[in-house]
Amino acid sequence: MRKLIIRWIRAYQQGTSGKNPTCKYQPTCSNYAIDAYENYNFFSATILTIWRLLRCNPFSRGGFDPIPKFKKDLNNPLRINKSREEKKK
């Protein structure tokens, strides 16, 4: 599924390359999505991509905004600390 989404994004990029306006973020929103799907599981990558698209609006400053490097935190969306769970037992 991730490979299919990446292909769709690349097709979108080819269809829109050179057209204005360009993305105010670096990397672009589409490149951000590709990075997310290449480095995270499907669920986490989808959440990251949606969150990025919501931030990309006329009122945002833009700028450098790479995908987060804390992969283990994103693969545990509830941020449950295993040591806390073990202490409760």
Coordinates of C-alpha atoms in Angstrom, one line a residue:
M1 CA 0.0 0.0 0.0
R2 CA 2.8 2.4 0.9
K3 CA 4.5 1.8 -2.5
L4 CA 1.2 2.6 -4.3
I5 CA 0.8 5.9 -2.4
I6 CA 4.4 6.9 -3.2
R7 CA 3.7 6.2 -6.9
W8 CA 0.6 8.4 -6.7
I9 CA 2.6 11.2 -5.1
R10 CA 5.4 11.0 -7.7
A11 CA 2.8 11.1 -10.5
Y12 CA 1.3 14.2 -8.8
Q13 CA 4.8 15.8 -8.6
Q14 CA 5.4 15.1 -12.3
G15 CA 2.0 16.6 -13.2
T16 CA 2.5 19.8 -11.2
S17 CA 6.3 20.4 -11.6
G18 CA 7.0 23.9 -12.7
K19 CA 3.6 25.2 -11.9
N20 CA 3.0 28.0 -9.4
P21 CA 2.6 28.4 -6.5
T22 CA 5.3 26.4 -5.0
C23 CA 5.2 24.9 -1.5
K24 CA 6.3 27.3 1.3
Y25 CA 7.9 24.4 3.2
Q26 CA 11.2 22.6 2.6
P27 CA 11.0 19.8 1.8
T28 CA 7.8 20.3 -0.2
C29 CA 4.6 18.7 1.2
S30 CA 4.7 15.9 -1.4
N31 CA 8.4 15.1 -0.6
Y32 CA 7.6 15.2 3.1
A33 CA 4.8 12.6 2.4
I34 CA 7.2 10.4 0.5
D35 CA 9.8 10.6 3.3
A36 CA 7.1 9.7 5.8
Y37 CA 5.9 6.7 3.9
E38 CA 9.5 5.5 3.3
N39 CA 10.5 5.8 7.0
Y40 CA 7.4 5.0 9.0
N41 CA 4.6 2.5 9.1
F42 CA 1.4 3.3 7.1
F43 CA -0.6 4.6 10.0
S44 CA 2.1 6.9 11.3
A45 CA 3.0 8.2 7.8
T46 CA -0.6 9.0 7.1
I47 CA -1.0 10.9 10.3
L48 CA 2.3 12.8 9.7
T49 CA 1.2 13.7 6.1
I50 CA -2.3 14.9 7.2
W51 CA -0.8 17.0 10.0
R52 CA 1.7 18.5 7.5
L53 CA -1.1 19.3 5.0
L54 CA -3.1 21.0 7.8
R55 CA -0.1 23.2 8.7
C56 CA 0.4 24.2 5.1
N57 CA -2.0 27.2 4.8
P58 CA -1.8 30.9 4.1
F59 CA -1.3 31.8 7.7
S60 CA 1.8 29.5 8.3
R61 CA 5.3 30.8 8.1
G62 CA 6.7 27.7 6.2
G63 CA 10.4 27.0 6.3
F64 CA 12.4 23.9 7.0
D65 CA 10.2 21.1 8.4
P66 CA 11.6 17.6 7.9
I67 CA 9.9 14.4 9.1
P68 CA 10.5 13.7 12.9
K69 CA 13.4 11.5 13.7
F70 CA 11.7 9.9 16.8
K71 CA 10.4 6.9 14.9
K72 CA 9.8 4.9 18.0
D73 CA 7.5 7.5 19.4
L74 CA 5.4 7.7 16.3
N75 CA 5.1 3.9 16.1
N76 CA 3.4 4.1 19.5
P77 CA 0.8 6.8 18.9
L78 CA -0.5 6.6 22.5
R79 CA 3.0 7.2 23.8
I80 CA 2.6 4.4 26.4
N81 CA 5.7 3.8 28.3
K82 CA 6.3 0.1 28.6
S83 CA 8.1 0.4 31.9
R84 CA 5.1 2.1 33.5
E85 CA 2.9 -0.7 32.3
E86 CA 5.2 -3.3 33.8
K87 CA 5.3 -1.5 37.1
K88 CA 1.5 -1.6 37.3
K89 CA 1.5 -5.4 37.1

